[in-house]
Amino acid sequence: MAASQTSNGTTLRHAFGNVLSFFILILIGVLAFSIRLFSVIKYESVIHEFDPYFNYRVTQFLTKNGIYDFWNWFDDRTWYPLGRVIGGTVYPGLTLTAGSLWWFLNSLNIPLSVETICVFTAPIFSAFTSWATYLLTREVKGAGAGLTAAALIAMVPSYISRSVAGSYDNEAVVLGTLLAALVPVVGFNAVMTSEHFASFLVFIIIHVVAFVYYIKGILSPKMFKVAVTLVVSIGLLVCLAVVAVLVALVASSPTKGWSGRSLSLLDPTYASKYIPIIASVSEHQPPTWPSYFMDINVLAFLVPAGIIACFSPLSDASSFVILYIVTSVYFSGVMVRLMLVLAPAACILSGIALSEAFDIFTRSIKFQLPGLPGPPQVDAGETSSESTIPQNEVPKTKTDKSADTLKERPSRKNRKKEKEPVEKPSIKSQIEKRLLVLPFEGSVLAIFLLVLLGAFYVVHCVWAAAEAYSAPSIVLTSQSHDGLHVFDDFREAYAWLSHNTEVDDKVASWWDYGYQTTAMANRTVIVDNNTWNNTHIATVGTAMSSPEKAAWEIFNSLDVKYVLVVFGGLVGYPSDDINKFLWMVRIGGGVFPHIKEPDYLRDGQYRIDNQATPTMLNSLMYKLCYYRFVDTDGKGFDRVRRTEIGKKYFKLTHFEEVFTTHHWMVRLYKLKPPKNRIRGKTKKSKAKSSSTSSAKKSGTKRNPWH
Amino acid sequence: MEALRSLGQLVLALSIFSHLSLLAYSSSTQDLQIISAERRIDLTSHIVKVFLTLKVENIGTSPVSEVLLAFPPTQFDHLASLKAAITVGKKKKKSYVPLEVNPTELPDAPNGAKSFSILLLNPLNTGETATLEVLYILTHSLEPFPAEISQSESQLVYYRDSAIILSPYYIKQQTTFIRTPSTRVESFTRVESTNRAASEIKYGPYKDRPRYSYSPIIVHFENNNPFAVVEELVREVEVSHWGNLQITEHYKLAHAGARHKGIFSRVEYQSRPHAGGVSSFKHLLARLPPRVHSVYYRDEIGNISSSHLRTDYLRSDLEIEPRYPLFGGWKATFVIGYGLPLEDFLFESPDGRRYLNFTFGCPLAETVVDKLTVKVVLPEGSKDPSAVVPFSVEQHLETKYSYLDVAGRTVVVLEKRNVVPEHNSRFQVYYTFNPIFMLAEPLMLVSTFFFVFMASVAYLHIDFSICKSS
């Protein structure tokens, strides 16, 4: 072949280097995939947390009913009685990716279940992400930096936390296919909010530029000029018209088309001021300093060095990276979940910093090694592309011109870009190289310390992957002296619901459990994690914070048959409904003003012991959580709040307990059917209600569904 | 009480009918008489087992080769299994030889009584006697009353039968013993010579009862044994000639006892396990073959973490718990899967064909399976499948596509309703298979990868650029 004829030492070494970096990339991919399997090994192959269950359900629907039904899917099993247009409001990128993966494998008669595909989508895509990072960083600072950055992002804890096997969520895939998830494949609802405009614009511009270059290539210069004027003049007219329409559309909506979540990015205090739902989500809180160390670890220290490396010399690519890090640092400071955006930027810059540092240290060691003959040959011994350039500049340009067939794996487009920035600075850097020689012992020590730093990072990442981020959150475990104890209460309750209630029964719970209930129990829910309708959520919040009778009427008007509460007081599970209760009060009170937060607080303090306010002790949530709790230990000691409960002995009149899980973490109540209106009884109850409290009466009057 | 009345009518009709037909009918029922009959009805679990010992004598003129058994239609519908054996030898050398049992039609059977004929080994000559042992099993024959109970109540059930054995023969002497699970018996029908001692009720002895005599009785007693009914069980047995037998079992389990009503209180259930859920059950035991490996126990939403596996060289015991305790009417679904070494179950028959020798029934102890489907997935390329099952089942063939199949695998589907643990006997599936087919899939993979690499080599050497860069 042509390669063998023109080959000399350098091309061979290039080929060797390419093969080596190819294998390193494959290994990085394997690393990225396998470090995320701790959750499968330690727990099981199962979908994690909340949102992934929705994505899983959507994927199931897609694989079962096909793309057209998916497109037109109106889901009547959620947001009862409103329903939700899923086909038009979901970001279809993830679902379609996993769905087509499933379809492809099944058409090859590899019968993997949808669940398996969904569980392993995130690890597969994190391998892709590390390869994409390699490509991006190589554009900025060469292959060495690219490989380092790829290795770093393969195990950065911030990204692992979103992409362990089982977290089947957009975030897991979005880094690798940043554009694909945003491309408006289905419907326009998902993209009718203005925050996506910018990414569209970038997407469109990239294509326009590519198209122009293509046209330029095939037309003569004169023709091209004519074409340009024609296209530009027509294009401007069309653009103006489109912009005018869009401006009119956007201006007609109250928030100018921006959703609250995005607004709180620009003004971090926006959500806490106006939209308690967004503020109530823990991952929308600003991060703390320890979380930076936890999530990006030593990268936090390497990033500044990377920024400096990017400034010497400053190219288009490196300035892009600098802009990227600056904006992502700001966004990560607003919301915890946006740490994910910071992670790749930090990895790229740390990769650059590390590889530059290694480059300098190894070079100065080599330069001073006594065994090697002279400085000119030191260059030849170098394997990095920069140092070899002075010698093989002639053969390289020759190969460039003569044989396009002789090429390495990276495509022509990449290589061209690569060469231009690399060749010019290399002459400069060669001059610098002679000057930048560090003392031998110093550089050996520095390399040792850098390796140590890297090792520390690896140990931290493996620990984070294995211990901190692998729990699926629907199964909890605790290590006690007599071995591992498993708390599988959530699935116990969902399985009970799905097998022992009617298929059309409605289940009311706080919105956190909506996705899981529809996916695992296949029952209709009132609200779910989509949180698109604040009033509806506020209604459920109001019901939970109302006294029993008022709550019964709200739920009954919503056709609810079962009420689900999560209670951690028996085993000490802290994220239960009692701890979330204040948010229910706040969100409910935001829409129905008769629910007032101070009524539930004693001197500004949230408490459930005997100092708690009567409103608190009579609220439905309190009653459903602590019903007959005192019978377990005789005192009613709540292990989460670390106190004895305030009201111990009470009866439920409008609800009955139908199921409580093994560790009491999920409790299910059924609405009692309304009493027959026998004359005597109605009289009695009337007399009672009028005599006891007016609050009950007023509660019924204010029922928002009447 | 509707049932009682209809039973009464049945008895009346039967007795009139039998008196009328005493002289008129066929010779075979006249030729035999039963000298003594003893019936033991075991009601300790929800599967009713009846042991019947009959001493038959030929009083006719010609040899008789079959003995008839009669069942009322309600029992016939719930009859899961019927086995008969004849006693051979005397005293210490006594042994039992199983006999063939076939359903048959009796022209003179009154009121839709159904019958079976037991084929004797040797025809019974005039004046000879034979002793038959019959075992039959009834499912869904205990009716909960009250039909709905609350959490702490214990479960009471009705059992309906006749004090006198329904038989097409004249019975000289007979006794019936009914064993209940506990001494708590709410009520039982008293007819002449009825006795109760602890957990046993004795009807009889009765002498000289004419053919088709019937005397309805009802026993109302406590039975808190798990009424575990698998409404549907699909067992898939996948044969791989690489050395593994993979079994996947899909269960739809239900508590078929008195329905649970009202509240379920976890406090009651946990603090007083006996009183707070006496009719419920939580533990199930699956008996699996020895040398079982890679056992899993899960349902549609993931692994179920409450199970234990004990293995020894004779058998493996898998103790499982559903996600929640089952009260009356509650249901649960789950999947058990496991692998077995192929050499324990696959053999070569003398004619060169292979056959799989595997157990038919449900591995769960003391359960009734309403509908059992056994699917034997044979390896791709196997031909001429045929199944040999010791009892009647419905059979058909299917095709299944599994990992990288092109032609699909032949699946032998066996279906049976009303299966009890007595059906856990072996069945065989014979088929022919050429071992060369084992290599098809590896070769396919190898060639695919080869072409991928060839294509990538070709791609690297071909220029696809649209416009030449200058």
PDB file of C-alpha atoms in Angstrom, chain A residues 1 43-46 53 56 108-112 115 214 217-218 404-405 407-409 412 416 474 486 488 491-492 494-496 498-500 519-520 570 627-629 631-632 656-664, chain B residues 260 262-271 282 298-305 323-326 329-334 400-408 444 459-469:
ATOM      1  CA  MET A   1       0.000   0.000   0.000  1.00  0.00           C
ATOM      2  CA  TYR A  43     -28.228  -3.030  44.672  1.00  0.00           C
ATOM      3  CA  GLU A  44     -29.881  -4.303  41.525  1.00  0.00           C
ATOM      4  CA  SER A  45     -30.627  -3.416  37.953  1.00  0.00           C
ATOM      5  CA  VAL A  46     -33.456  -1.023  38.617  1.00  0.00           C
ATOM      6  CA  TYR A  53     -39.448   6.443  36.310  1.00  0.00           C
ATOM      7  CA  TYR A  56     -38.991   4.744  31.720  1.00  0.00           C
ATOM      8  CA  LEU A 108     -31.583  -8.504  15.801  1.00  0.00           C
ATOM      9  CA  ASN A 109     -33.500 -10.902  18.056  1.00  0.00           C
ATOM     10  CA  ILE A 110     -31.665  -9.837  21.167  1.00  0.00           C
ATOM     11  CA  PRO A 111     -34.615  -9.782  23.558  1.00  0.00           C
ATOM     12  CA  LEU A 112     -33.406  -7.326  26.174  1.00  0.00           C
ATOM     13  CA  GLU A 115     -35.931  -1.761  31.615  1.00  0.00           C
ATOM     14  CA  TYR A 214     -20.243  24.028   0.750  1.00  0.00           C
ATOM     15  CA  GLY A 217     -16.847  25.345  -2.891  1.00  0.00           C
ATOM     16  CA  ILE A 218     -19.017  24.362  -5.808  1.00  0.00           C
ATOM     17  CA  ASP A 404      -5.006  12.135   0.844  1.00  0.00           C
ATOM     18  CA  THR A 405      -5.576   8.439   1.010  1.00  0.00           C
ATOM     19  CA  LYS A 407      -4.511   9.464   6.559  1.00  0.00           C
ATOM     20  CA  GLU A 408      -4.907   8.770  10.161  1.00  0.00           C
ATOM     21  CA  ARG A 409      -8.147   7.982  11.885  1.00  0.00           C
ATOM     22  CA  ARG A 412      -9.597  15.568   7.372  1.00  0.00           C
ATOM     23  CA  LYS A 416      -6.742  20.700   9.149  1.00  0.00           C
ATOM     24  CA  ILE A 474     -36.401   3.468  46.145  1.00  0.00           C
ATOM     25  CA  VAL A 486     -33.032  -3.638  53.366  1.00  0.00           C
ATOM     26  CA  ASP A 488     -37.996  -1.979  50.344  1.00  0.00           C
ATOM     27  CA  ARG A 491     -42.066  -0.973  46.143  1.00  0.00           C
ATOM     28  CA  GLU A 492     -44.062  -2.926  48.698  1.00  0.00           C
ATOM     29  CA  TYR A 494     -46.650   0.281  44.931  1.00  0.00           C
ATOM     30  CA  ALA A 495     -46.949  -3.459  44.344  1.00  0.00           C
ATOM     31  CA  TRP A 496     -49.831  -3.607  46.793  1.00  0.00           C
ATOM     32  CA  SER A 498     -51.130  -2.297  41.630  1.00  0.00           C
ATOM     33  CA  HIS A 499     -52.478  -5.702  42.611  1.00  0.00           C
ATOM     34  CA  ASN A 500     -55.131  -4.965  45.170  1.00  0.00           C
ATOM     35  CA  ALA A 519     -44.941   3.875  36.655  1.00  0.00           C
ATOM     36  CA  MET A 520     -44.803   1.223  39.373  1.00  0.00           C
ATOM     37  CA  LEU A 570     -40.448   4.693  62.777  1.00  0.00           C
ATOM     38  CA  TYR A 627     -52.304   7.297  63.148  1.00  0.00           C
ATOM     39  CA  ARG A 628     -51.822   4.560  65.768  1.00  0.00           C
ATOM     40  CA  PHE A 629     -48.106   5.332  65.836  1.00  0.00           C
ATOM     41  CA  ASP A 631     -49.090   1.727  69.683  1.00  0.00           C
ATOM     42  CA  THR A 632     -45.676   0.738  68.352  1.00  0.00           C
ATOM     43  CA  GLU A 656     -59.391   4.251  57.035  1.00  0.00           C
ATOM     44  CA  GLU A 657     -56.000   2.613  56.986  1.00  0.00           C
ATOM     45  CA  VAL A 658     -55.871   0.034  54.220  1.00  0.00           C
ATOM     46  CA  PHE A 659     -52.190  -0.683  54.052  1.00  0.00           C
ATOM     47  CA  THR A 660     -48.978   0.179  55.850  1.00  0.00           C
ATOM     48  CA  THR A 661     -45.658  -1.189  54.739  1.00  0.00           C
ATOM     49  CA  HIS A 662     -43.308  -3.277  56.812  1.00  0.00           C
ATOM     50  CA  HIS A 663     -41.274  -0.355  58.155  1.00  0.00           C
ATOM     51  CA  TRP A 664     -44.196   2.048  58.097  1.00  0.00           C
TER      52      TRP A 664
ATOM     53  CA  HIS B 260     -60.381  -9.384  53.617  1.00  0.00           C
ATOM     54  CA  GLY B 262     -62.083  -3.164  56.125  1.00  0.00           C
ATOM     55  CA  ILE B 263     -58.800  -1.965  57.468  1.00  0.00           C
ATOM     56  CA  PHE B 264     -55.378  -3.505  57.504  1.00  0.00           C
ATOM     57  CA  SER B 265     -53.521  -2.362  60.563  1.00  0.00           C
ATOM     58  CA  ARG B 266     -49.793  -2.902  60.571  1.00  0.00           C
ATOM     59  CA  VAL B 267     -49.681  -2.438  64.337  1.00  0.00           C
ATOM     60  CA  GLU B 268     -52.036  -5.332  64.842  1.00  0.00           C
ATOM     61  CA  TYR B 269     -50.179  -7.443  62.352  1.00  0.00           C
ATOM     62  CA  GLN B 270     -46.780  -6.804  63.865  1.00  0.00           C
ATOM     63  CA  SER B 271     -47.528  -6.742  67.542  1.00  0.00           C
ATOM     64  CA  LYS B 282     -46.496 -14.669  53.974  1.00  0.00           C
ATOM     65  CA  ARG B 298     -38.362 -10.599  41.341  1.00  0.00           C
ATOM     66  CA  ASP B 299     -41.453  -8.956  39.944  1.00  0.00           C
ATOM     67  CA  GLU B 300     -42.193  -6.303  37.336  1.00  0.00           C
ATOM     68  CA  ILE B 301     -40.740  -3.501  39.434  1.00  0.00           C
ATOM     69  CA  GLY B 302     -37.530  -5.175  40.525  1.00  0.00           C
ATOM     70  CA  ASN B 303     -35.912  -7.603  42.859  1.00  0.00           C
ATOM     71  CA  ILE B 304     -37.790  -8.851  45.919  1.00  0.00           C
ATOM     72  CA  SER B 305     -35.277  -9.033  48.691  1.00  0.00           C
ATOM     73  CA  ARG B 323     -43.695  -8.157  49.037  1.00  0.00           C
ATOM     74  CA  TYR B 324     -46.603  -7.985  51.465  1.00  0.00           C
ATOM     75  CA  PRO B 325     -48.570 -10.541  53.477  1.00  0.00           C
ATOM     76  CA  LEU B 326     -51.516 -11.881  51.534  1.00  0.00           C
ATOM     77  CA  GLY B 329     -58.576 -11.791  47.973  1.00  0.00           C
ATOM     78  CA  TRP B 330     -55.197 -10.069  47.777  1.00  0.00           C
ATOM     79  CA  LYS B 331     -52.990 -10.862  44.866  1.00  0.00           C
ATOM     80  CA  ALA B 332     -49.334 -10.743  43.998  1.00  0.00           C
ATOM     81  CA  THR B 333     -47.265 -11.532  40.961  1.00  0.00           C
ATOM     82  CA  PHE B 334     -43.663 -12.603  40.844  1.00  0.00           C
ATOM     83  CA  LYS B 400     -39.903 -18.186  19.734  1.00  0.00           C
ATOM     84  CA  TYR B 401     -37.130 -15.843  18.706  1.00  0.00           C
ATOM     85  CA  SER B 402     -34.415 -15.432  21.264  1.00  0.00           C
ATOM     86  CA  TYR B 403     -30.804 -14.282  21.172  1.00  0.00           C
ATOM     87  CA  LEU B 404     -29.692 -13.909  17.537  1.00  0.00           C
ATOM     88  CA  ASP B 405     -32.155 -16.455  16.175  1.00  0.00           C
ATOM     89  CA  VAL B 406     -32.838 -16.585  12.483  1.00  0.00           C
ATOM     90  CA  ALA B 407     -35.209 -19.515  12.067  1.00  0.00           C
ATOM     91  CA  GLY B 408     -36.669 -19.347  15.553  1.00  0.00           C
ATOM     92  CA  MET B 444     -22.691 -15.482  12.578  1.00  0.00           C
ATOM     93  CA  TYR B 459     -13.538   3.232   4.595  1.00  0.00           C
ATOM     94  CA  LEU B 460     -10.102   4.378   5.644  1.00  0.00           C
ATOM     95  CA  HIS B 461      -8.787   3.861   2.160  1.00  0.00           C
ATOM     96  CA  ILE B 462     -11.576   5.524   0.196  1.00  0.00           C
ATOM     97  CA  ASP B 463     -11.996   9.269  -0.135  1.00  0.00           C
ATOM     98  CA  PHE B 464     -15.583  10.415   0.371  1.00  0.00           C
ATOM     99  CA  SER B 465     -15.051  14.153   0.291  1.00  0.00           C
ATOM    100  CA  ILE B 466     -17.599  16.169  -1.695  1.00  0.00           C
ATOM    101  CA  CYS B 467     -15.325  19.007  -2.658  1.00  0.00           C
ATOM    102  CA  LYS B 468     -11.589  18.702  -2.832  1.00  0.00           C
ATOM    103  CA  SER B 469      -9.940  21.082  -0.452  1.00  0.00           C
TER     104      SER B 469
END
